[in-house]
Coordinates of C-alpha atoms and ligand atoms in Angstrom, one line a residue:
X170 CA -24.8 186.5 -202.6
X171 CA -22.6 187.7 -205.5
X172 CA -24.3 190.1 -208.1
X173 CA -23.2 187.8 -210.9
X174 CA -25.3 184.8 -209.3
X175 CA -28.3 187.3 -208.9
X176 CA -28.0 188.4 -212.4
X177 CA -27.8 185.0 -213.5
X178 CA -30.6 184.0 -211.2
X179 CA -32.8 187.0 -212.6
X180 CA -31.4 185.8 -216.6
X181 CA -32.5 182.0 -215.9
X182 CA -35.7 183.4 -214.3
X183 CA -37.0 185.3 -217.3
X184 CA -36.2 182.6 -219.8
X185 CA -38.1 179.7 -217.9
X186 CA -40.8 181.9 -217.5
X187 CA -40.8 182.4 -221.4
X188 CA -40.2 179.0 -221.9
X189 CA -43.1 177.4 -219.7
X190 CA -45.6 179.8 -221.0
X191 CA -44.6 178.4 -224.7
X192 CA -44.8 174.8 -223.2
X193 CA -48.2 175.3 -221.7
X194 CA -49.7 177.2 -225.2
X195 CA -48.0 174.1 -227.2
X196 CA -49.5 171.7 -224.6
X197 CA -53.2 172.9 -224.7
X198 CA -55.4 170.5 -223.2
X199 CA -54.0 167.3 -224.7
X200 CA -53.6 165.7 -221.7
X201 CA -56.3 165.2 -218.6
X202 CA -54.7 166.4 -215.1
X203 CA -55.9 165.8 -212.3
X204 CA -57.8 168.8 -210.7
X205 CA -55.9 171.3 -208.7
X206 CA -55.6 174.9 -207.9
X207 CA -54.4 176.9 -210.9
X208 CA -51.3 176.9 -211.4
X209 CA -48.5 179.8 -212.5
X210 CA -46.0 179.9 -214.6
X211 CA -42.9 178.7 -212.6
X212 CA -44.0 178.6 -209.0
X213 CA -46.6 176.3 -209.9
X214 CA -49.2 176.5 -207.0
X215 CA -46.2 176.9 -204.9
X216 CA -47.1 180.5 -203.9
X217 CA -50.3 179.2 -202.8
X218 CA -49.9 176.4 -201.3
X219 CA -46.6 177.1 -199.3
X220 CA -43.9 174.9 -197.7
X221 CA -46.1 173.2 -195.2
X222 CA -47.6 170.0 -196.9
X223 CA -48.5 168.4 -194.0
X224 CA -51.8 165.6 -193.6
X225 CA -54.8 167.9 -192.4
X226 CA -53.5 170.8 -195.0
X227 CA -53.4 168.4 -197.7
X228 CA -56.8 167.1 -196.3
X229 CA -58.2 170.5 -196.8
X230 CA -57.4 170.3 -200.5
X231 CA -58.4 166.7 -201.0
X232 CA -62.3 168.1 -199.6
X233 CA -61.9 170.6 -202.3
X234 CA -60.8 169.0 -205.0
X235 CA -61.4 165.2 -204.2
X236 CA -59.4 161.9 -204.2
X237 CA -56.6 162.9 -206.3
X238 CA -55.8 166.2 -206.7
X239 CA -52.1 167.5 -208.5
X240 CA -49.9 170.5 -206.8
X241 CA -47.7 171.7 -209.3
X242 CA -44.9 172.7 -206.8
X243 CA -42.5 174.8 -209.2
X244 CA -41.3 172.0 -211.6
X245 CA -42.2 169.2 -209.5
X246 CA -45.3 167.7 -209.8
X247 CA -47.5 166.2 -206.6
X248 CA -50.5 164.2 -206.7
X249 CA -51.8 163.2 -203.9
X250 CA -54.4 160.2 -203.2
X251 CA -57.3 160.4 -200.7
X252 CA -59.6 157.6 -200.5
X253 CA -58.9 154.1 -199.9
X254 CA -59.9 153.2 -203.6
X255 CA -57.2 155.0 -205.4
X256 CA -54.9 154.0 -202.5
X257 CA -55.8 150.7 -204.0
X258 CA -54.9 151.4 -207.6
X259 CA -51.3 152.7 -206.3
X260 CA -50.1 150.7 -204.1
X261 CA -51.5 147.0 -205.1
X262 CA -53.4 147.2 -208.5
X263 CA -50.6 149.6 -210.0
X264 CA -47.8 148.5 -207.4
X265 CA -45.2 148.3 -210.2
X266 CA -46.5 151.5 -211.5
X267 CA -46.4 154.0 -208.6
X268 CA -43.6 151.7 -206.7
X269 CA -40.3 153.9 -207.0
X270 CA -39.1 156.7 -204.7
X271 CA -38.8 160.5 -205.2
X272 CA -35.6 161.8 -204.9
X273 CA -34.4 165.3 -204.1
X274 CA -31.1 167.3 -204.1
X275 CA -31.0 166.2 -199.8
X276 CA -32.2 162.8 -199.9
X277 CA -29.6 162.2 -202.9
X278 CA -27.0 163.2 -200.1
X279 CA -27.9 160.9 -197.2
X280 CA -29.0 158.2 -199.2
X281 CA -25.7 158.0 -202.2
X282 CA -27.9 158.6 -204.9
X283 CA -30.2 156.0 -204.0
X284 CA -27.4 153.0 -203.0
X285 CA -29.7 152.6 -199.7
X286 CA -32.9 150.9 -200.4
X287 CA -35.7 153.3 -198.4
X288 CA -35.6 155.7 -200.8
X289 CA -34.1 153.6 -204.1
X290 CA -36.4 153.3 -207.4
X291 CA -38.5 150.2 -207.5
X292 CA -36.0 147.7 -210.1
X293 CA -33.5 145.8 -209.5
X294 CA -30.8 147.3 -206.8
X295 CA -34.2 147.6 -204.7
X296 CA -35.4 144.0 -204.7
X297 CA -31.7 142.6 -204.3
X298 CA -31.7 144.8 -201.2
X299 CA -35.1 144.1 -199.9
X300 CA -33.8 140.2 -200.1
X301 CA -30.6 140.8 -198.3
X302 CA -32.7 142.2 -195.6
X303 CA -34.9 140.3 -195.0
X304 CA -33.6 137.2 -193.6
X305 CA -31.5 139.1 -191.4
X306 CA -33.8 141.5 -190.4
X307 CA -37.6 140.7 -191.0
X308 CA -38.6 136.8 -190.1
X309 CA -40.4 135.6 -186.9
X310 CA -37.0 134.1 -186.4
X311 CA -35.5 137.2 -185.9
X312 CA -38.3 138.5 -183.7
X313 CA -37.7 135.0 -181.6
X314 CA -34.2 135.5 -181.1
X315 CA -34.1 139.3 -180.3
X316 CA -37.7 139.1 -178.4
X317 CA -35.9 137.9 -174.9
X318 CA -33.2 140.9 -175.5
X319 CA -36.7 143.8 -176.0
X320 CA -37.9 142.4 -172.8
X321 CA -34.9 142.8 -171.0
X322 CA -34.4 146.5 -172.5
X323 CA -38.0 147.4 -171.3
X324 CA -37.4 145.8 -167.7
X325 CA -34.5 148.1 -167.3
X326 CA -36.3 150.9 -167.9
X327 CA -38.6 149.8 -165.3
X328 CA -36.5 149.5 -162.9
X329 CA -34.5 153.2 -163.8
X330 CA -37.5 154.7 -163.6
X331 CA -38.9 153.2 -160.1
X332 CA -35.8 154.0 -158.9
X333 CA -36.0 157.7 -160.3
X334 CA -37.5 159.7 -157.1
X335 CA -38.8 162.8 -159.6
X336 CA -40.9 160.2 -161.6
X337 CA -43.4 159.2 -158.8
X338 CA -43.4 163.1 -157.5
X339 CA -43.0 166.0 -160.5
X340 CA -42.7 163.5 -163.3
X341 CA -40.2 163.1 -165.8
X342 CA -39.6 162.9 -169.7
X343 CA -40.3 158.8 -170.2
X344 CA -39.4 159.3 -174.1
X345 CA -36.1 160.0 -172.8
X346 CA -35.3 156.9 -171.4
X347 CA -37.1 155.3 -174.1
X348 CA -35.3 156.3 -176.8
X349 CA -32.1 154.3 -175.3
X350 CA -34.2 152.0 -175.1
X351 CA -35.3 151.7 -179.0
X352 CA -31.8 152.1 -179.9
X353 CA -30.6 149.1 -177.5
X354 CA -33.1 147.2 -179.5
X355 CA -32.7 147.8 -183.0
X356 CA -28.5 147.8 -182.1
X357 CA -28.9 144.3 -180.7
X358 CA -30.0 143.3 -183.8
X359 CA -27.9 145.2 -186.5
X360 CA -24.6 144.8 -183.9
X361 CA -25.0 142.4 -181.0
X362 CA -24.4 145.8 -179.2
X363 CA -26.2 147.8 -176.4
X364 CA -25.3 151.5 -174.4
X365 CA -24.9 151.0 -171.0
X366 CA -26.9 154.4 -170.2
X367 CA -28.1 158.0 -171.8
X368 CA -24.8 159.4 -171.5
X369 CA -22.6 156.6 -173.2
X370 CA -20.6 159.2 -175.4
X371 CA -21.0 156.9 -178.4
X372 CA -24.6 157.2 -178.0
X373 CA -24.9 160.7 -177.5
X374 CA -23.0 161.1 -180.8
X375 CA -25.1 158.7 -182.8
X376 CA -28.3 160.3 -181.3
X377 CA -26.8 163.9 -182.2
X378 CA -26.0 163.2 -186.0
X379 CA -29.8 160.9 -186.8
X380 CA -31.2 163.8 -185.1
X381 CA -29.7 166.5 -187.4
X382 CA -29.9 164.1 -190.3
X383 CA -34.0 163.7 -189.7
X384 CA -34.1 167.2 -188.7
X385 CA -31.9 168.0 -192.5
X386 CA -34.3 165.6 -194.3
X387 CA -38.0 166.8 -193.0
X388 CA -37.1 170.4 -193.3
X389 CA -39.2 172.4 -195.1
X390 CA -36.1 175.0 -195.2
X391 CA -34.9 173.2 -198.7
X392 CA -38.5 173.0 -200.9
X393 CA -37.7 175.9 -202.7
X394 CA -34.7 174.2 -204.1
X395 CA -36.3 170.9 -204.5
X396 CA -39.4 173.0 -206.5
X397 CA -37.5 175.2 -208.6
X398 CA -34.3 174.0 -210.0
X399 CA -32.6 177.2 -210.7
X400 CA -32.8 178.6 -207.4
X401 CA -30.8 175.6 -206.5
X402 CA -27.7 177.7 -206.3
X403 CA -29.2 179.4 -203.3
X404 CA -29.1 176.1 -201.3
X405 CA -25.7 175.6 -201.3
X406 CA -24.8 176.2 -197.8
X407 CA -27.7 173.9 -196.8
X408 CA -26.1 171.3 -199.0
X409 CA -23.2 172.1 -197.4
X410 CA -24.4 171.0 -193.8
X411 CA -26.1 168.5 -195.1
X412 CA -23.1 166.6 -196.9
X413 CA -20.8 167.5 -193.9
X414 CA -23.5 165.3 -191.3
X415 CA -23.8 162.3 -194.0
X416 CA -19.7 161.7 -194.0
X417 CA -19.6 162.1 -190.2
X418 CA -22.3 159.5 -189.5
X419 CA -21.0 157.0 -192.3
X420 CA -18.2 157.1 -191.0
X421 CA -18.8 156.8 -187.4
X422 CA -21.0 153.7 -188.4
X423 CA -18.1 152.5 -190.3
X424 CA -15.4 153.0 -187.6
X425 CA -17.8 152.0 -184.9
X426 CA -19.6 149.5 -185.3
X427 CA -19.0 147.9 -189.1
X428 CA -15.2 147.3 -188.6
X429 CA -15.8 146.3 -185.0
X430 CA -18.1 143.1 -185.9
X431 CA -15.6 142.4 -189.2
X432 CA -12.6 142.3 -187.3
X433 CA -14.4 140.5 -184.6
X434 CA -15.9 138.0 -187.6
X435 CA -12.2 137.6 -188.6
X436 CA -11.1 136.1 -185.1
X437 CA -14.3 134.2 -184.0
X438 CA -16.6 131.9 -185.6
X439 CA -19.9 133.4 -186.2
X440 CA -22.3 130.7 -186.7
X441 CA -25.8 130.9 -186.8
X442 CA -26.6 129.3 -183.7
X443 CA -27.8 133.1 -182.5
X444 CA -23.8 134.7 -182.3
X445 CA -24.4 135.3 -186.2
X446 CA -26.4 139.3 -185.9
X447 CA -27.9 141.0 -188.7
X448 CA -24.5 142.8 -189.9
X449 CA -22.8 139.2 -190.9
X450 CA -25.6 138.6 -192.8
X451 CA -25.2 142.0 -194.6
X452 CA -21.2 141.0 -194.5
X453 CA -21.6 137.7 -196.5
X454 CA -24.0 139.3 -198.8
X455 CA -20.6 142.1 -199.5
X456 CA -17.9 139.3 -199.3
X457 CA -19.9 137.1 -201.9
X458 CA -19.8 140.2 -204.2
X459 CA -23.8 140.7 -204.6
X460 CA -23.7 144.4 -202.6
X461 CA -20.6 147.1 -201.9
X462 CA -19.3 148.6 -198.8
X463 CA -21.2 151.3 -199.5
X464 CA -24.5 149.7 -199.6
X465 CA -23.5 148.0 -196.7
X466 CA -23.3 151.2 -194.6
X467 CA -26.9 153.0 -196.3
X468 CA -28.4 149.8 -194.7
X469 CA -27.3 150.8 -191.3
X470 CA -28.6 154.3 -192.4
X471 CA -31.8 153.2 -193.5
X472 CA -32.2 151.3 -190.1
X473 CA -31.4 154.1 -188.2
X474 CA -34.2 156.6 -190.0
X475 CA -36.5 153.8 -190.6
X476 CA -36.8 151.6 -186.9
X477 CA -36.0 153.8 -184.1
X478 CA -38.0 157.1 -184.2
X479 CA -40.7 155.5 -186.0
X480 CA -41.6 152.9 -182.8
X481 CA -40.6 155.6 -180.7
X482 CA -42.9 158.1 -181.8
X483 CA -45.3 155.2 -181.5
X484 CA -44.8 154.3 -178.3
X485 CA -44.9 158.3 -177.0
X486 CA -48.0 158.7 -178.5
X487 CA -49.8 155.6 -176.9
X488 CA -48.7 156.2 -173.6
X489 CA -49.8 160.0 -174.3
X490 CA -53.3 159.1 -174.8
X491 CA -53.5 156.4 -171.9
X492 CA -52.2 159.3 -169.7
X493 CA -55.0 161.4 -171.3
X494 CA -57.6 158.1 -170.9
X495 CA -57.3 156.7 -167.5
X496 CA -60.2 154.7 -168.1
X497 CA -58.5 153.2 -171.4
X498 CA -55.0 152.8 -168.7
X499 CA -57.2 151.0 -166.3
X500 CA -59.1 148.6 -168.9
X501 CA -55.5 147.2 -170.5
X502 CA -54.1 146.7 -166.7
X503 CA -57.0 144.8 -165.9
X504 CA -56.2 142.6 -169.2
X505 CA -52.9 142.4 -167.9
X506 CA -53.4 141.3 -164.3
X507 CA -56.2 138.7 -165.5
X508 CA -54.7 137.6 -168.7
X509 CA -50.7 137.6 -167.7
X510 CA -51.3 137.8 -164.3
X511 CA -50.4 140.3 -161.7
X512 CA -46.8 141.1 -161.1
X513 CA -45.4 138.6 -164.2
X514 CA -44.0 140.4 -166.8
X515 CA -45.8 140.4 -169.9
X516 CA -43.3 138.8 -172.4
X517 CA -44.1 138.8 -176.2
X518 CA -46.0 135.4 -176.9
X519 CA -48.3 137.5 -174.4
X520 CA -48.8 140.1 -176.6
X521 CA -50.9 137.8 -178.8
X522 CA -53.7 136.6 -176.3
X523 CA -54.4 140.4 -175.1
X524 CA -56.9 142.0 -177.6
X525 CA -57.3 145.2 -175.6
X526 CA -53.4 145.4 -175.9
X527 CA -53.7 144.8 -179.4
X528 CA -56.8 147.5 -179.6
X529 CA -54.7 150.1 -178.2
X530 CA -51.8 149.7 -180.2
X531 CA -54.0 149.7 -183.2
X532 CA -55.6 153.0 -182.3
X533 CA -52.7 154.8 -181.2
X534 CA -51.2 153.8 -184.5
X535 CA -54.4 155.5 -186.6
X536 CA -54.7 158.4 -184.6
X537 CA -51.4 159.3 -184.1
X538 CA -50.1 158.0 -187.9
X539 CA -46.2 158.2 -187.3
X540 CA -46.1 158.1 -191.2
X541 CA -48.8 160.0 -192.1
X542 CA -48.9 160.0 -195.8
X543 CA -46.5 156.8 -196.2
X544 CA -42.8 157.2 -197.5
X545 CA -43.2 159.4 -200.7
X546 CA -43.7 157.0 -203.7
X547 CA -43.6 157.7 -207.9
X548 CA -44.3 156.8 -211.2
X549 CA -41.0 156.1 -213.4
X550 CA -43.1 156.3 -216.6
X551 CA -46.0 158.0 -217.4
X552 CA -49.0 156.4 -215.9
X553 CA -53.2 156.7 -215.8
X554 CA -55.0 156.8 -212.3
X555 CA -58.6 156.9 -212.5
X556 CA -58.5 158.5 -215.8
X557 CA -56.2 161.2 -215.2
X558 CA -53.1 161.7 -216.7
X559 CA -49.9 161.4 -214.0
X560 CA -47.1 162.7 -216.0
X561 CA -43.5 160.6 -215.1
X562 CA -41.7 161.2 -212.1
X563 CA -44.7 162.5 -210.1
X564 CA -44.4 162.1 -206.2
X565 CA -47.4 160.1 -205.3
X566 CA -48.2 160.8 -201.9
X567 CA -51.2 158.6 -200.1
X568 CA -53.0 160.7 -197.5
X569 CA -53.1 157.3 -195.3
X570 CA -53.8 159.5 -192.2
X571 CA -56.6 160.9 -193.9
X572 CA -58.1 157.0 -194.9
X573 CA -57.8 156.3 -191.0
X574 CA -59.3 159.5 -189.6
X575 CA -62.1 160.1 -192.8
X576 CA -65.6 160.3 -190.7
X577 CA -67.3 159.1 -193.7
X578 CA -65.3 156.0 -193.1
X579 CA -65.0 155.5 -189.1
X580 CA -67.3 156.3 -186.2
X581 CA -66.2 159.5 -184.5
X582 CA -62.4 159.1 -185.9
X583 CA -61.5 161.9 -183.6
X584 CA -62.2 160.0 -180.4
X585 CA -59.2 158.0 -179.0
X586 CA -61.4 154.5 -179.0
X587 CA -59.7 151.1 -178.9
X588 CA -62.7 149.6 -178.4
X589 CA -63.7 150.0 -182.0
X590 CA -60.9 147.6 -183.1
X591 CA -63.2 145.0 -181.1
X592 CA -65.9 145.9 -182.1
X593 CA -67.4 147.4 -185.5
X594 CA -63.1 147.1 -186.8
X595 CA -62.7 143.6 -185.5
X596 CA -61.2 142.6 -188.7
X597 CA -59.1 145.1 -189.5
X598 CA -55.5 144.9 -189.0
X599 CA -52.1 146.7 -189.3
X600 CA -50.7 144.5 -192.1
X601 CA -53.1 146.3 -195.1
X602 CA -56.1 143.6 -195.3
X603 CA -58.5 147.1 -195.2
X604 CA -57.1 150.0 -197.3
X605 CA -59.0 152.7 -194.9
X606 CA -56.5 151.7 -192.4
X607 CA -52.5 151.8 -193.9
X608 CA -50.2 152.6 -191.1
X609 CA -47.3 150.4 -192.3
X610 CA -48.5 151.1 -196.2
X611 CA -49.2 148.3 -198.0
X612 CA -47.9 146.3 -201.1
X613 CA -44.6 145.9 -202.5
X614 CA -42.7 148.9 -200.6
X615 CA -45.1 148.9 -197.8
X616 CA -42.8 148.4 -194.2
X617 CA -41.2 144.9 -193.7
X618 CA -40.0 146.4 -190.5
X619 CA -44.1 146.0 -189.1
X620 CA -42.8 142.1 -188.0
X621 CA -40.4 143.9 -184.9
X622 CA -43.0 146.8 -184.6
X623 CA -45.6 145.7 -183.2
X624 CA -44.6 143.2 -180.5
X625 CA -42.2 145.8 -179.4
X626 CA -44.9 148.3 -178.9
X627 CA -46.7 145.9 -177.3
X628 CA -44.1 144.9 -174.7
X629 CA -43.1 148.3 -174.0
X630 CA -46.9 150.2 -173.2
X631 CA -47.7 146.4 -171.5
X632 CA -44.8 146.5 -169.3
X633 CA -44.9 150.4 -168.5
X634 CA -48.6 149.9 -168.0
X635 CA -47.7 146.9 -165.6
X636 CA -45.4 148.9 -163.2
X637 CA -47.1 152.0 -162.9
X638 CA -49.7 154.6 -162.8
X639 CA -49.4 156.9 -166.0
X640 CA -50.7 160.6 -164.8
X641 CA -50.1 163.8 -166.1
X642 CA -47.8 165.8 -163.9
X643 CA -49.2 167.9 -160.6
X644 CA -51.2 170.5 -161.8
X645 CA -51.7 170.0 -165.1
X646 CA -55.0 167.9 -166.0
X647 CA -54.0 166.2 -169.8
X648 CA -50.4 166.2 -171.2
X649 CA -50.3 168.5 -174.7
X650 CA -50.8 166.4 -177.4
X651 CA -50.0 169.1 -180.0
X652 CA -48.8 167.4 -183.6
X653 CA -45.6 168.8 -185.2
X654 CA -44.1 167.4 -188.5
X655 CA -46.6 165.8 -190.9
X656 CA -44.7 165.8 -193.8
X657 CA -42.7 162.6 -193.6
X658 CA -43.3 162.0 -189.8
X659 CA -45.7 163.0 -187.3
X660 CA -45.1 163.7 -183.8
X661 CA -46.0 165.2 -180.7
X662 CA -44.9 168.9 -179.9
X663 CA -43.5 168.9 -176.9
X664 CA -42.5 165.7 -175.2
X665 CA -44.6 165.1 -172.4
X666 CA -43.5 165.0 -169.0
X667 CA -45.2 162.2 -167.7
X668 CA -45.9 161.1 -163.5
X669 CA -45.3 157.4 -163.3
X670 CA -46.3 156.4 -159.6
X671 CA -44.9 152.6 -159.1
X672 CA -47.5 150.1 -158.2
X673 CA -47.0 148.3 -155.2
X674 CA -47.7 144.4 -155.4
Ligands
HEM37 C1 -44.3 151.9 -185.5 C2 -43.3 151.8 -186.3 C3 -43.2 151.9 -187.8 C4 -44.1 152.5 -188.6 C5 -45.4 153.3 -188.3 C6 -43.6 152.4 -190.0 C7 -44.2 152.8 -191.1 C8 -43.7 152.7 -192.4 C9 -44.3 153.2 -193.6 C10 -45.6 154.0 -193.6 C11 -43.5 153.0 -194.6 C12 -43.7 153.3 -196.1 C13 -44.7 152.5 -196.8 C14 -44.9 153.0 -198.2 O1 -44.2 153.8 -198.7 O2 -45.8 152.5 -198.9 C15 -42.3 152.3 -194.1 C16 -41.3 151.8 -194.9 C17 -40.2 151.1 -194.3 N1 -40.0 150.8 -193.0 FE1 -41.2 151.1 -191.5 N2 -42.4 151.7 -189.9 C18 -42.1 151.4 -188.6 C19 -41.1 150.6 -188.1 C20 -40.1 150.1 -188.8 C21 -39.0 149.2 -188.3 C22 -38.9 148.8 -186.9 C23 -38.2 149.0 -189.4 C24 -37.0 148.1 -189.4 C25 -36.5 147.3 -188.5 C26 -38.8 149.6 -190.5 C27 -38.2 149.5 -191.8 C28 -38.8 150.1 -193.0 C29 -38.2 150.0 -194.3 C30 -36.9 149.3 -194.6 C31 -39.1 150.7 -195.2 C32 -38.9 150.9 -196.7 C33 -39.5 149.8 -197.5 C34 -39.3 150.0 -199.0 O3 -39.1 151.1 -199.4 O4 -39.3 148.9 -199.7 N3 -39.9 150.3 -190.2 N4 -42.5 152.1 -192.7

C-alpha cells in the first residue's frame, strides 16, 4: 500500500472519529435503540463481535440481550430478531416495512446494482420481477411439466451409483453426483438443457465460477469494507476478483445458453404446449419491452445462487442424518415399500401420501436450516419494532434457525426426530402457517422457489432411500456432521463420504 493511501486512511480516520463522537453527544438519548453491547466510536461493536455472525453466535447474543438486539458493525447498523413474535412484526405485520434488501459493495457487483430481483429493494423493479417469474418458474404447472424430467435425473443417479463398484465397498462422495443432478434440474427448466456427465466441460466451468461467486459473496474476508466505509480502499483487489468472476459468468450464461435458446426461438416455433421453457418466458417479457437484457441475465444469476445449492445442501444434510439414524432410514423404507410398493419408483404425486417422507424432509430442513437467518432483509425508512427505534437502512436479520431449534419452543430441538412433525407438530408446515418454524421465510420476499423444493427433495432422499442401504463408510461409525457457513448459508464441513450398498429385489 502507498504511503499517500495510509496517510489518507489515517487523515479520514481521525476526522470520523471526531465527527461520530460530535454526532453521538448531539444525539443524546433521543431515540430508543434496541439493546446491544456498547458500542465505540467507529468500529461500532465490531471489535467485539468479530467477522463471524453466524446463527448460534448471534444466538448467544439474542440470550443476552433478548429478541431484538442492534450490532452497530462500524457504520452499518444490524438488528437482529429472535422469537417468532417479532419475526411476525417483520416479515407479515410490517412486510412493507422491513421488505427491501441490504446491499453491499460485493453484492452491488454480482447483482448490477440490484437489476436481479434476490437481492433488489422491495418497490417496483422487485414486484415486476417477482411476476415475470413466476409463471415461468413457480406454478404447480411448472412442477407437473418438469416433475417427469426430476425423476429421470434421480433414476440416473441410481443407476451411476449401483454401477459404481467403490460405493457398495469404501463409499463415495453422493453430493458429488448430486450436484449434476440439481443442476440438470433447475437447467431443464431455465434451458431445456441437461450435462451428459460430471466432466461435461461446460459444466465444470459453470460449477467453477457459482462456486467462486458463493464462495466471493459469503466471505467474511470483505466485512471490514462493508462496516467501515473508508477502509474501502483497502478492498480493492477483492473488488477486483470479484468483478472479474461476475463478467465471466454473465457472459458465459449469455454466450451459452441465452443466445442458444434465442437463436433457436428465431428458427422454431416455441409454443407452450411444454417446448416453450422458462427462458422464452423471460424472452417475451424483454422483447415486449417490460425488462432489459441485463435483467434477463441476473435472473439466470439469481437461479443459479438461489435453487441449486440451496436443495443440494438440503438433500446432503437429510441423507447425512438418515446415515447417522438407521432406525429413521429403516422407518421411511418401510413407508416406501408399503405405501409405493417395493421396487416401483416413488414418482412425485407419491410424495404426497408418505407422511414419514414428508416428516423427514421437514426435520432435516429445521435442523439443518440451509438459510439459517433468511436472505438479509431492511427497512428503507425509519421504522418502530416493538418500541424500539430501527434507524433506515438497517439489515434486519431473523434468527429463523434459532425459532426452529429454541427449546423453550420444541421438545429436545437438538434430537434429529421426524416423528415430532406427526405428532405434537402435526400442523406445522414448511410454507410459514407457524412463525417458530421459517425455513423458506415467510411473507412477501419469503422463497417462491419452496413449490420445486420440496417435491424434489422428496424424490431424491425417496429414491436414494429406495435403492440402497445408506451407511457410514468401513470404520467409521457416524459421518461428521460439522456445520460451516452460517452467515447466509449453512452447510456441512466436509462432504460425507457415504457407503451406499444396493438392495437386491
Ligand atoms: C431447500 C431449498 C431452499 C431453501 C431452504 C430456500 C430458502 C430461502 C429463503 C430462506 C429465502 C429468503 C426468505 C426471506 O428473506 O424472507 C429464499 C429466497 C428466495 N428463494 Fe429460496 N430456498 C430454496 C430453494 C429455492 C429454489 C429451488 C428456488 C428457485 C427455483 C428459490 C428461489 C428463491 C428466490 C428467487 C428468493 C428471493 C425471493 C425474494 O427476494 O423476493 N429457492 N429462499
Amino acid at each position: 500500500m502507498d504511503l499517500l493511501l495510509l496517510e489518507k486512511t489515517l487523515l479520514s480516520l481521525f476526522i470520523a472519529i471526531i465527527l461520530a463522537i460530535t454526532i453521538s453527544k448531539l444525539r443524546g438519548k433521543k431515540i430508543k435503540l434496541p439493546p446491544g453491547p456498547i458500542p465505540v466510536p467507529i468500529f461500532g461493536n465490531w471489535l467485539q463481535v468479530g467477522d463471524d455472525l453466524n446463527h448460534r453466535n448471534l444466538t448467544d447474543y439474542a440470550r443476552k440481550f433478548g429478541e431484538i438486539f442492534l450490532l452497530r458493525m462500524g457504520q452499518r447498523n444490524l438488528v437482529v430478531v429472535s422469537s417468532p413474535d417479532q419475526a411476525k412484526e417483520v416479515l407479515h405485520t410490517q412486510g412493507v416495512e422491513f421488505g427491501s434488501r441490504t446491499r453491499n459493495v460485493v453484492f452491488d457487483i454480482f447483482t448490477g446494482k440490484g437489476q436481479d430481483m434476490v437481492f433488489t429493494v422491495y418497490g417496483e423493479h422487485w414486484r415486476k420481477m417477482r411476476r415475470i417469474m413466476t409463471v415461468p418458474f413457480f406454478t404447480n404447472k411448472v412442477v407437473q411439466q418438469y416433475r417427469h424430467g426430476w425423476e429421470f435425473e434421480i433414476s440416473q443417479v441410481v443407476e451411476d451409483v449401483r454401477n459404481n463398484k467403490d460405493a457398495a465397498t469404501v463409499g463415495i462422495v453422493l453430493r458429488k453426483r448430486l450436484q449434476l443432478m440439481m443442476y440438470n434440474n433447475m437447467y431443464r427448466i431455465m434451458f431445456d438443457r441437461r450435462f451428459e456427465s460430471e466432466e461435461d466441460p461446460l459444466f465444470l466451468k459453470l460449477k467453477a465460477l457459482n462456486g467462486e461467486r458463493s464462495r466471493l459473496a459469503q466471505s467474511f474476508e470483505y466485512n471490514y469494507g462493508d462496516f467501515i466505509p473508508i477502509l474501502r480502499p483497502f478492498l480493492r483487489g477483492y473488488l477486483k476478483i470479484c468483478k472479474e468472476v461476475k463478467e465471466k459468468r454473465i457472459q458465459l450464461f449469455k454466450d451459452y445458453f441465452l443466445d442458444e435458446r434465442k437463436k433457436l426461438a428465431s428458427t422454431t416455433a416455441l409454443d407452450n404446449n411444454g417446448l416453450k421453457c422458462a427462458i422464452d418466458h423471460i424472452i417475451d417479457a424483454e422483447k415486449k419491452g417490460e425488462i432489459n437484457e441485463d435483467n434477463v441475465l441476473y435472473i439466470v444469476e439469481n437461479i443459479n445462487v438461489a435453487a441449486i445449492e440451496t436443495t443440494l445442501w438440503s438433500i446432503e444434510w437429510g441423507i447425512a442424518e438418515l446415515v447417522n439414524h438407521p432406525e429413521i432410514q429403516q422407518k421411511l423404507r418401510h413407508e416406501l415399500d408399503t405405501m409405493v410398493g417395493v421396487n416401483v419408483p416413488i414418482t412425485e404425486p407419491d410424495t404426497y401420501k408418505l407422511p414419514y417422507l414428508q416428516a423427514v424432509v421437514k426435520e432435516t430442513l429445521r435442523l439443518r436450516m440451509a438459510i439459517p437467518l433468511l436472505v438479509p432483509h431492511m427497512n428503507l425508512h425509519d421504522a418502530k419494532l416493538n418500541g424500539f427505534d430501527i434507524p433506515a437502512e438497517s439489515k434486519i436479520l431473523v434468527n429463523a434457525w434459532w425459532l426452529a431449534n429454541n427449546p423453550e419452543n420444541w421438545k429436545n430441538p437438538e434430537e434429529f426426530r421426524p416423528e415430532r412433525f406427526l405428532e405434537e407438530e402435526s400442523k406445522v408446515e414448511a410454507n410459514g402457517n407457524d412463525f417458530r418454524y421459517l425455513p423458506f421465510g415467510v411473507g412477501r420476499r419469503s422463497c417462491p422457489g419452496i413449490i420445486l423444493a420440496l417435491p424434489i427433495l422428496g424424490i431424491t432422499i425417496g429414491r436414494l432411500v429406495q435403492n440402497f442401504e445408506l451407511l457410514p463408510p468401513p470404520g467409521q461409525g457416524k459421518v461428521d456432521m460439522t456445520e460451516k457457513g452460517g452467515q447466509f448459508s449453512l452447510f456441512i464441513r466436509n462432504h460425507s463420504t457415504i457407503v451406499a450398498k444396493p438392495r437386491v429385489f
